[in-house]
Coordinates of C-alpha atoms in Angstrom, one line a residue:
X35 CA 0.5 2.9 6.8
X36 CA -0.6 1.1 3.3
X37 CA 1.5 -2.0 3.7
X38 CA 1.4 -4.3 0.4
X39 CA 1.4 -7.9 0.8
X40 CA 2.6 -10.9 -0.5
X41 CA 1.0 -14.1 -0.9
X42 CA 2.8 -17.1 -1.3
X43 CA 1.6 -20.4 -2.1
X44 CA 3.6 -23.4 -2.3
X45 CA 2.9 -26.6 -4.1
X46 CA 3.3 -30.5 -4.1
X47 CA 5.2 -30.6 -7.1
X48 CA 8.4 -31.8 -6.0
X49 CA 11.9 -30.4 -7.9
X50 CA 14.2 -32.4 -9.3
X51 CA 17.5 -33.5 -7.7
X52 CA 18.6 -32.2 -4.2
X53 CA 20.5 -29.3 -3.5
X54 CA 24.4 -30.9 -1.9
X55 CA 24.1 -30.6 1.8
X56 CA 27.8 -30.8 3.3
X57 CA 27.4 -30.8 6.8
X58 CA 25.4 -29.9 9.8
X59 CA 21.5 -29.0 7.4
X60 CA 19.7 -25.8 8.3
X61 CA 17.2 -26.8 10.5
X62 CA 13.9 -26.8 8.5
X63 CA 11.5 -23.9 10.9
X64 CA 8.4 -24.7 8.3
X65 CA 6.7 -27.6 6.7
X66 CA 5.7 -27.4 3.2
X67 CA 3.0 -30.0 1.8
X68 CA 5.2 -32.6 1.5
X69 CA 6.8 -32.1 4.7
X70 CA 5.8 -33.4 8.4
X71 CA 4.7 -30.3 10.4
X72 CA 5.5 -29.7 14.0
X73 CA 3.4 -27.8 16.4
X74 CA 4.5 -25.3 18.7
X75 CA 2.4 -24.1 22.1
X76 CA 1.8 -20.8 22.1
X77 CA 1.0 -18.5 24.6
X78 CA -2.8 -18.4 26.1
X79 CA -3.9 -15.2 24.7
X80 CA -7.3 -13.8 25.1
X81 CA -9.0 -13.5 22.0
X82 CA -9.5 -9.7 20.9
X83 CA -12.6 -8.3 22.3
X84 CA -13.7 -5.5 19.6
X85 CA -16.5 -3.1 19.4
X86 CA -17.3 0.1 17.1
X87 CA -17.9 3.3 18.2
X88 CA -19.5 6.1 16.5
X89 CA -19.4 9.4 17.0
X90 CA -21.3 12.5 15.3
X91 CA -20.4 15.9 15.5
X92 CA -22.9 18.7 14.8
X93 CA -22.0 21.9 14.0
X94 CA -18.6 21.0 12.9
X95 CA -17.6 23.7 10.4
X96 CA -18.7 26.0 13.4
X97 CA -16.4 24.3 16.0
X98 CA -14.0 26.9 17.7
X99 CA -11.5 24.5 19.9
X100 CA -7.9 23.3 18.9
X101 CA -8.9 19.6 19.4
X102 CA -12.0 18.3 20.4
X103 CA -12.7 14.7 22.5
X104 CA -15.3 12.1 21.9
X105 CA -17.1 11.3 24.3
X106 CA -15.7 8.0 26.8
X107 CA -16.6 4.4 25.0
X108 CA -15.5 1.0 26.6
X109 CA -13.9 -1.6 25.0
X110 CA -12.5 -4.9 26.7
X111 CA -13.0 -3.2 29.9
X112 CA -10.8 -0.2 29.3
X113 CA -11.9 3.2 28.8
X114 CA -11.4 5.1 25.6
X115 CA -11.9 8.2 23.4
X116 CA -11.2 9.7 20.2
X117 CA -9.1 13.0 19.5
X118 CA -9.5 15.1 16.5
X119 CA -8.0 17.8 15.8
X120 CA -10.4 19.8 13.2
X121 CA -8.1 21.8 11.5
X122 CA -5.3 20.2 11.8
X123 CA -2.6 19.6 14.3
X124 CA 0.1 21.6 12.6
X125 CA -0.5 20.3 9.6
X126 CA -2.9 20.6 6.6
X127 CA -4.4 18.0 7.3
X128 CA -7.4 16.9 10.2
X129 CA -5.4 14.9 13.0
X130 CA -7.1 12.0 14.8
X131 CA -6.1 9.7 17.7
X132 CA -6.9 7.0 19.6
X133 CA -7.1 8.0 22.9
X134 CA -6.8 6.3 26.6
X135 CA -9.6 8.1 28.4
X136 CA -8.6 7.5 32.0
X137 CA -4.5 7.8 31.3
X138 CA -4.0 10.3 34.1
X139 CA -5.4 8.0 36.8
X140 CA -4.1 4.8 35.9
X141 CA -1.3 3.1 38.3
X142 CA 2.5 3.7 37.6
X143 CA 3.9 1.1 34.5
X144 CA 0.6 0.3 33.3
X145 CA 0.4 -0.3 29.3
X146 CA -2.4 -2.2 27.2
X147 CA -2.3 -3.1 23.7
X148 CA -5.0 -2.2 21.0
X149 CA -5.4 -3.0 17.0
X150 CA -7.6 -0.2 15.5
X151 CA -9.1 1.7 12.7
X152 CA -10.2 5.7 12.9
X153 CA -12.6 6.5 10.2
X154 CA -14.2 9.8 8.1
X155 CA -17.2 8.6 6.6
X156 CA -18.3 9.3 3.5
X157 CA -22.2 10.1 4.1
X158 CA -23.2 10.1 0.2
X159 CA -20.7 7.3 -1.3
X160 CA -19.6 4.5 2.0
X161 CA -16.7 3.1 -0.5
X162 CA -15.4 6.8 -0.4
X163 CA -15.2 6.6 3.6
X164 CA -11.6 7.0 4.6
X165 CA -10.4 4.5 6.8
X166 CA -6.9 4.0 8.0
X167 CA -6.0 0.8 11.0
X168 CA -2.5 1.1 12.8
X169 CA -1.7 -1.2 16.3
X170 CA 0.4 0.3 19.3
X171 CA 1.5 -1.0 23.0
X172 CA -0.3 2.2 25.1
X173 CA 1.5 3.4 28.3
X174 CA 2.0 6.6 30.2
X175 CA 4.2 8.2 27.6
X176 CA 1.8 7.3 24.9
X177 CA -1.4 7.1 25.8
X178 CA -3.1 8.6 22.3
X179 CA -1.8 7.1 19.0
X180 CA -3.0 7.4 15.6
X181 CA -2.7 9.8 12.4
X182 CA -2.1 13.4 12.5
X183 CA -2.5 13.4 8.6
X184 CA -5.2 11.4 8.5
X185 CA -7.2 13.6 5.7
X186 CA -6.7 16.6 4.0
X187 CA -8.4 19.5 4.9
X188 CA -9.5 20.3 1.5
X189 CA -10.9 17.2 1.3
X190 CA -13.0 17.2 4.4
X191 CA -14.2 20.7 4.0
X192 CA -14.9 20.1 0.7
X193 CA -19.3 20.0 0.6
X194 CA -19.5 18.5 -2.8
X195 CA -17.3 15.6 -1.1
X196 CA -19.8 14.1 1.2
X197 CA -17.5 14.4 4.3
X198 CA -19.8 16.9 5.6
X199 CA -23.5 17.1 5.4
X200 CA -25.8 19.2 6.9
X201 CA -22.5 20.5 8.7
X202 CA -22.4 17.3 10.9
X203 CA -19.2 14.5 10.3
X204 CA -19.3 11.3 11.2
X205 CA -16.5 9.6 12.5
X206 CA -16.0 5.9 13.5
X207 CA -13.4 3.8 15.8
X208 CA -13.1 0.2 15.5
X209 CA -11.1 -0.9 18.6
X210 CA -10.0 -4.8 19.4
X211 CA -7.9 -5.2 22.6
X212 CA -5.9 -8.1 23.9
X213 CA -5.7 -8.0 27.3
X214 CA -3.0 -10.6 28.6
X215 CA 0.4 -9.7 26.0
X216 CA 3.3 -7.9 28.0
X217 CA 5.2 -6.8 24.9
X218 CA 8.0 -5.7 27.1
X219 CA 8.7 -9.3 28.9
X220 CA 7.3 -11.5 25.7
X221 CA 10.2 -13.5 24.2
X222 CA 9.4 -14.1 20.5
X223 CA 11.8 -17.2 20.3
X224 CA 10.5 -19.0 23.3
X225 CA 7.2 -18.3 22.3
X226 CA 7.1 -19.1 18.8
X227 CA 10.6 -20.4 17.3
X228 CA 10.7 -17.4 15.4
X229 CA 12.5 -13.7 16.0
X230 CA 11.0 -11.6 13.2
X231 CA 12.8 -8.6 11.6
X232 CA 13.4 -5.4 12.6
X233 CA 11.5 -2.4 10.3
X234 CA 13.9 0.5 9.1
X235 CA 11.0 2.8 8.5
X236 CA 8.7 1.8 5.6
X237 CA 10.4 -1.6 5.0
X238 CA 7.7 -3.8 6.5
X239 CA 6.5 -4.8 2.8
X240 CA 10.1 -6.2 2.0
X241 CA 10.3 -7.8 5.9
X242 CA 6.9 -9.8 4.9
X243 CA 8.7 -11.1 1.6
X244 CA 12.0 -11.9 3.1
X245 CA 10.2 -13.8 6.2
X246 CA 8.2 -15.3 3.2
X247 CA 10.8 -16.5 1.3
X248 CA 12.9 -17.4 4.7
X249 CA 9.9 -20.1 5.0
X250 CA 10.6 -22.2 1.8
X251 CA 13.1 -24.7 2.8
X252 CA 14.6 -25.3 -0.8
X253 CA 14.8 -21.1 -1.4
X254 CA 16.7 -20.9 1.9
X255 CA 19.2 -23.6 1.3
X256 CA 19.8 -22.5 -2.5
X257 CA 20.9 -19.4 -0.5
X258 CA 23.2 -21.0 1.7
X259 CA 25.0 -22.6 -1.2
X260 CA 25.7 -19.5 -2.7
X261 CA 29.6 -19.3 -3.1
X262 CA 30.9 -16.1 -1.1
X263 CA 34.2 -15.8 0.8
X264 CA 35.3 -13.9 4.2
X265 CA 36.6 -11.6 1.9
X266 CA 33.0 -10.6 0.9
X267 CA 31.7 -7.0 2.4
X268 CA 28.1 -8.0 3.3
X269 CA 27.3 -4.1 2.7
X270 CA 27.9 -4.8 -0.9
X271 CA 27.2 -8.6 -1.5
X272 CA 23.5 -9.4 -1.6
X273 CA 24.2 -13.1 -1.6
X274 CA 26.4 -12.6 1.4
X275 CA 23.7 -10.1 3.0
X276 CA 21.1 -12.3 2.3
X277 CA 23.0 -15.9 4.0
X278 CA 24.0 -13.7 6.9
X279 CA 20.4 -12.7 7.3
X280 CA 18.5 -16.2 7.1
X281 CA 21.0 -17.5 9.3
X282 CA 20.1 -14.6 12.3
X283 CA 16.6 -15.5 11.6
X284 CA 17.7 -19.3 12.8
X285 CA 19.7 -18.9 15.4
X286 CA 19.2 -15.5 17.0
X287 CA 17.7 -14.7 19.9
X288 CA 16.3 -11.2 18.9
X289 CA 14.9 -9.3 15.9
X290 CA 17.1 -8.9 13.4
X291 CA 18.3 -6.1 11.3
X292 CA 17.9 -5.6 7.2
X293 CA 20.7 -2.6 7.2
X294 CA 23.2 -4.7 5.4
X295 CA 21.1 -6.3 2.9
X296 CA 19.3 -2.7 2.0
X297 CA 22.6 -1.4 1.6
X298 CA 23.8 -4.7 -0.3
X299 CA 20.6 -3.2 -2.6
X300 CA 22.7 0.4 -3.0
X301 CA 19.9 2.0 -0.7
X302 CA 20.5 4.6 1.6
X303 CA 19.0 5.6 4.7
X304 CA 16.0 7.8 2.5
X305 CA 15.4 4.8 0.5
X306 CA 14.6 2.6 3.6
X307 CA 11.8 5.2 4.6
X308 CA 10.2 5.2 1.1
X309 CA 7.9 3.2 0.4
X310 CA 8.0 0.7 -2.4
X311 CA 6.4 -2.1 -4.3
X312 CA 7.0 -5.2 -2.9
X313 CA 6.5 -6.8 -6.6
X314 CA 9.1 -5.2 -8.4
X315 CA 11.1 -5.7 -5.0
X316 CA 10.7 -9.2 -5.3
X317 CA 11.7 -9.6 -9.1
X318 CA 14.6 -7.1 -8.6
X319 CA 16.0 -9.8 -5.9
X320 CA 15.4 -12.7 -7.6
X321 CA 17.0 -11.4 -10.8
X322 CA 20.2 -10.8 -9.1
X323 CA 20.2 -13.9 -7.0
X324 CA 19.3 -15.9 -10.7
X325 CA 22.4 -14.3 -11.6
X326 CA 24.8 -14.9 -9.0
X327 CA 23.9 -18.9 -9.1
X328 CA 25.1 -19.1 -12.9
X329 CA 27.8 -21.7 -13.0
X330 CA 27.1 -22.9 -9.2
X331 CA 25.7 -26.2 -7.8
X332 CA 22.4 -24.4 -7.2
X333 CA 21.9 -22.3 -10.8
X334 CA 18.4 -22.5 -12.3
X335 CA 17.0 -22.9 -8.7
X336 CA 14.7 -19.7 -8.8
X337 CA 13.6 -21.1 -12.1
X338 CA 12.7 -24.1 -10.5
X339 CA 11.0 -22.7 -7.7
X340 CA 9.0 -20.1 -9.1
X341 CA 8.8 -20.1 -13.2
X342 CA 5.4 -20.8 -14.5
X343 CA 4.2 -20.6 -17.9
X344 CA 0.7 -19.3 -20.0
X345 CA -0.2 -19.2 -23.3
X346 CA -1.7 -15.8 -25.3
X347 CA -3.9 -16.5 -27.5
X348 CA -6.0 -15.0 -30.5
X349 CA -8.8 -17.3 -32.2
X350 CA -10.9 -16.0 -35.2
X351 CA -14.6 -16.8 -34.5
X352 CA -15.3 -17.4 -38.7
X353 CA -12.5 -18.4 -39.9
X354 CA -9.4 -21.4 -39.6
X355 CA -6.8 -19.0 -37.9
X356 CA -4.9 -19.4 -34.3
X357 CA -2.2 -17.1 -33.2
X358 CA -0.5 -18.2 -30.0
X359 CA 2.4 -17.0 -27.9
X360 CA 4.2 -18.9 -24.7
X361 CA 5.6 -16.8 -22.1
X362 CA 6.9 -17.3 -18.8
X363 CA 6.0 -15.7 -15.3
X364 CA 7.5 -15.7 -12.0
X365 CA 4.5 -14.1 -10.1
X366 CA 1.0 -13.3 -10.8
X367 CA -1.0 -10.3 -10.2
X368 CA -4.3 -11.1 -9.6
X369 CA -7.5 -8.2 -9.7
X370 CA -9.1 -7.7 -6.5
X371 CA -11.7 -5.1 -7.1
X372 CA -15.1 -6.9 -8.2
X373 CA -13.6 -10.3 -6.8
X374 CA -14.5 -12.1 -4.0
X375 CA -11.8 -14.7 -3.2
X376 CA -9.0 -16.0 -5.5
X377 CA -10.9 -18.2 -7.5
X378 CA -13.0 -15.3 -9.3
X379 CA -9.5 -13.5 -9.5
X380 CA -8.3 -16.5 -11.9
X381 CA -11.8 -16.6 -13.6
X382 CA -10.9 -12.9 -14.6
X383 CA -7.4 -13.6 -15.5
X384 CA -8.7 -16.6 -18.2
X385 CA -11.8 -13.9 -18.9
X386 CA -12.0 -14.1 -22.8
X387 CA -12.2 -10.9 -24.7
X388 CA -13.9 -10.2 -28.4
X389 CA -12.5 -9.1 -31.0
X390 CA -15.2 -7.6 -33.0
X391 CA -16.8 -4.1 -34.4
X392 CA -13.8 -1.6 -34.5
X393 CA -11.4 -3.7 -32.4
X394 CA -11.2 -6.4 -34.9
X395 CA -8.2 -8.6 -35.2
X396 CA -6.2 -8.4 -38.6
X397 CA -5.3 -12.5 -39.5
X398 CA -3.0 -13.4 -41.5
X399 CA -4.2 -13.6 -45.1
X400 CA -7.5 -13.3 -44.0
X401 CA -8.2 -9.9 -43.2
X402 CA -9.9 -8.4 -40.4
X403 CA -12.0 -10.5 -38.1
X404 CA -14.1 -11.3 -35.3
X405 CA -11.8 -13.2 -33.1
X406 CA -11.6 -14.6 -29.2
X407 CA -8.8 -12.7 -27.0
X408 CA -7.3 -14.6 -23.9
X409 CA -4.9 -16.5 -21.8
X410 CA -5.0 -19.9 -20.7
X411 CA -2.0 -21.8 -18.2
X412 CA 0.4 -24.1 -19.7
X413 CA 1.9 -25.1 -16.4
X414 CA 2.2 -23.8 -12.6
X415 CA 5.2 -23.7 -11.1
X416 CA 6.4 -25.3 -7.2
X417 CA 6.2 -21.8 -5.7
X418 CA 3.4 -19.9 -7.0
X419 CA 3.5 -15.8 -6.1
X420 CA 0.2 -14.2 -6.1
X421 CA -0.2 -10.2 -6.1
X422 CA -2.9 -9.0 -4.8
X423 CA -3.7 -5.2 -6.6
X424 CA -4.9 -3.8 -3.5
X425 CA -4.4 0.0 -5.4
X426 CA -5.6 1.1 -8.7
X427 CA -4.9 5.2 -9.9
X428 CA -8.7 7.1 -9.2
X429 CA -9.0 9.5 -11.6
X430 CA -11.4 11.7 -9.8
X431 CA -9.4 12.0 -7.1
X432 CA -5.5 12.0 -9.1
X433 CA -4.1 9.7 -6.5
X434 CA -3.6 5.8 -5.9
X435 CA -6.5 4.5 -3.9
X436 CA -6.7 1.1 -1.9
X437 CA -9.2 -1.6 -2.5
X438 CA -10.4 -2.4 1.2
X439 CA -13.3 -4.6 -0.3
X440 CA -13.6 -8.3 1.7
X441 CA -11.3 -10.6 -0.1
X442 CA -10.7 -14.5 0.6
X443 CA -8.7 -16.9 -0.2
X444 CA -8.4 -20.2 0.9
X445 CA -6.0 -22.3 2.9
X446 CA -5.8 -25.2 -0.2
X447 CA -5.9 -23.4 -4.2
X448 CA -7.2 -26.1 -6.2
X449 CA -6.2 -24.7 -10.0
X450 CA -7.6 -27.8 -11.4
X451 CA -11.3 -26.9 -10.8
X452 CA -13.9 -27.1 -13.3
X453 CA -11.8 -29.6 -15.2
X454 CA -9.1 -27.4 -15.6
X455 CA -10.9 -24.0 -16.7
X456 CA -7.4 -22.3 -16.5
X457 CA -5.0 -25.0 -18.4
X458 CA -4.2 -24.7 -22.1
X459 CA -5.2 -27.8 -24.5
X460 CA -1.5 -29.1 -24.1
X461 CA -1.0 -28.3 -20.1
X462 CA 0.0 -32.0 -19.0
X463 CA -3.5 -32.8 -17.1
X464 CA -1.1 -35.8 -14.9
X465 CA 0.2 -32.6 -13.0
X466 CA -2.0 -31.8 -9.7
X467 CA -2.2 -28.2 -9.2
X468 CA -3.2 -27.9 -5.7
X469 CA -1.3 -25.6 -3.7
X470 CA -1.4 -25.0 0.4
X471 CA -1.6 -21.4 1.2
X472 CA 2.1 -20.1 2.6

């Protein structure tokens, strides 16, 4: 599953005036910056113990058999083996599994857990190798797991491709096990403080933002003070749905369920197994929520929170001219592809552009001209959102692709680098714009 994620960074600028607690306070599960943090033990758990295993198959256009096994690799001192099914496993599309090679003579209730990746590789381009990771608690009645449409068969067969050369494919298994977690006995909340949230289907982008936002103290309280009544349906409330939720997160004991905020959202059950983008998710959300604070002790709070600003700007090179336009932003989506870590994401964002040959820039009163294109910060908010564009549209191919280059960031953003490369002449330079990663 292509699961989009959501970075969220908070800040130490603090916001003015505090929200009116009446009360017993929500207890506070996360420390921001400013905030004293509390450690929790967890569990002793055995780091991962990985290794790669590669298997090539001669012959393969040639092969005759249903499904075909690797042969037996060892990893964390459990035996496996990759399944493939060549031409598909009822489907147009090759299958491919992760296997447990020694399933039929294991002792009764065993299960071990494994995070992995199955791989086609692309023997003329490597960035073209398809590569798809999953996770999954193995026991007797699932001892393979993985992807019966992991690749078309078009695709594969394809020569000009590179998925086959010289009729021999090349396939590659990245497995990491843990050895000591018993997901069936392990109890989240004693273990951690936290319960998690159940996934409808393809919801796990929107669980990682609601968790997300869960963790800002001041978001989650601004929630709470939302006026509803007991006469609110939380089916069709999303400030209701969205109370009811954080407060299960706090207090429950298990995992807990999104179906009334989704249908709060007007989604039905299809909806909750499409997948969508966690972005426009996330501004959808915070609209409404902006909206249903109007004229309440908590309006203007997602303003506060998250509203940044950045200047557009056009300069001509030759002559006295200056255009410039403020706008706001709630969230920033950042270029991954030819970046390394967040930092050359931003120096791309403030990249400037000429203006010059035939893409000259008409000024006012002066004609066309050479000019300087860019954008440059006027301010950063509390809460800063960072998008990551993991996909970009591949017109070779006519589909969305995802960017599985290495990608840092760190655990402190200092946006004041450089002397404040990305601030505007009149950002107030008194403000420190140093975030701690969230």
């Amino acid at each position: 599953m292509l699961v989009p994620h959501t970075e969220l960074v908070e800040g130490p600028l603090p916001l003015e005036g505090p929200l009116p607690l009446e009360g017993p306070q929500p207890m506070e599960v996360v420390a921001a910056q400013r905030e004293t943090a509390k450690t929790v033990e967890n569990q002793a758990v055995d780091e991962p113990q990985a290794s790669r295993f590669t298997w090539t198959i001669e012959n393969f256009s040639r092969l005759n058999v249903k499904k075909l096994y690797s042969d037996i690799f060892t990893v964390g001192g459990y035996k496996w083996r990759v399944l493939i099914f060549p031409k598909g496993n009822n489907v147009e599309h090759m299958s491919m599994y992760l296997d447990v090679a020694d399933s039929v003579t294991l002792p009764y209730g065993w299960s071990r857990y494994a995070q992995f990746s199955l791989a086609v590789v692309n023997q003329i381009h490597t960035k073209l190798t398809i590569r798809k990771d999953t996770h999954h608690q193995f026991h007797a009645r699932e001892s393979d797991w993985g992807f019966t449409s992991f690749m078309a068969l078009c695709d594969l067969y394809d020569p000009s491709r590179g998925y086959i050369v010289n009729d021999t494919v090349v396939i590659e298994a990245d497995v990491a096990v843990r050895k000591v977690i018993d997901y069936w006995t392990y109890d989240s909340k004693k273990e951690t403080g936290y319960v998690g949230l159940k996934n409808q289907g393809a919801t796990c982008y929107m669980n990682s933002l609601l968790q997300t936002l869960y963790h800002i103290p001041y978001f989650r309280k601004a929630v709470y003070h939302m006026p509803t009544t007991e006469n609110d349906n939380p089916t069709g409330s999303i400030p209701l749905a969205l109370q009811s939720l954080f407060y299960k997160l706090q207090y429950n004991d298990t995992s807990v369920a999104t179906k009334d905020l989704t249908k709060s959202f007007g989604w039905d059950t299809y909806d909750s197994f499409m997948q969508h983008d966690v972005q426009e998710l996330n501004r959808v959300l915070c609209e409404k929520l902006e909206d249903k604070m109007k004229g309440t002790v908590v309006e203007g709070t997602i303003q506060k929170l998250f509203e940044g600003h950045h200047m557009n700007y056009i300069e001509c090179i030759n002559v006295d001219f200056k255009s410039t336009r403020k706008e706001s932003f709630y969230d920033l989506q950042l270029d991954v592809k030819g970046c390394r870590d967040v930092y050359a994401s931003f120096d791309k964002y403030v990249e400037v552009e000429r203006l010059e040959g035939d893409n000259k820039y008409h000024a006012e009163d002066h004609g066309l001209q050479d000019a300087k294109k860019g954008v440059l910060f006027m301010d950063f908010p509390p809460v800063l959102q960072l998008q990551l564009k993991r996909f970009e549209y591949d017109f070779m191919r006519d589909t969305m692709v995802k960017i599985n280059d290495r990608y840092e960031f760190p655990l402190q953003l200092d946006l004041d680098r450089e002397d404040g490369k990305y601030l505007s002449p009149d950002a107030d330079r008194s403000v420190r714009n140093l975030y701690t990663l969230h």
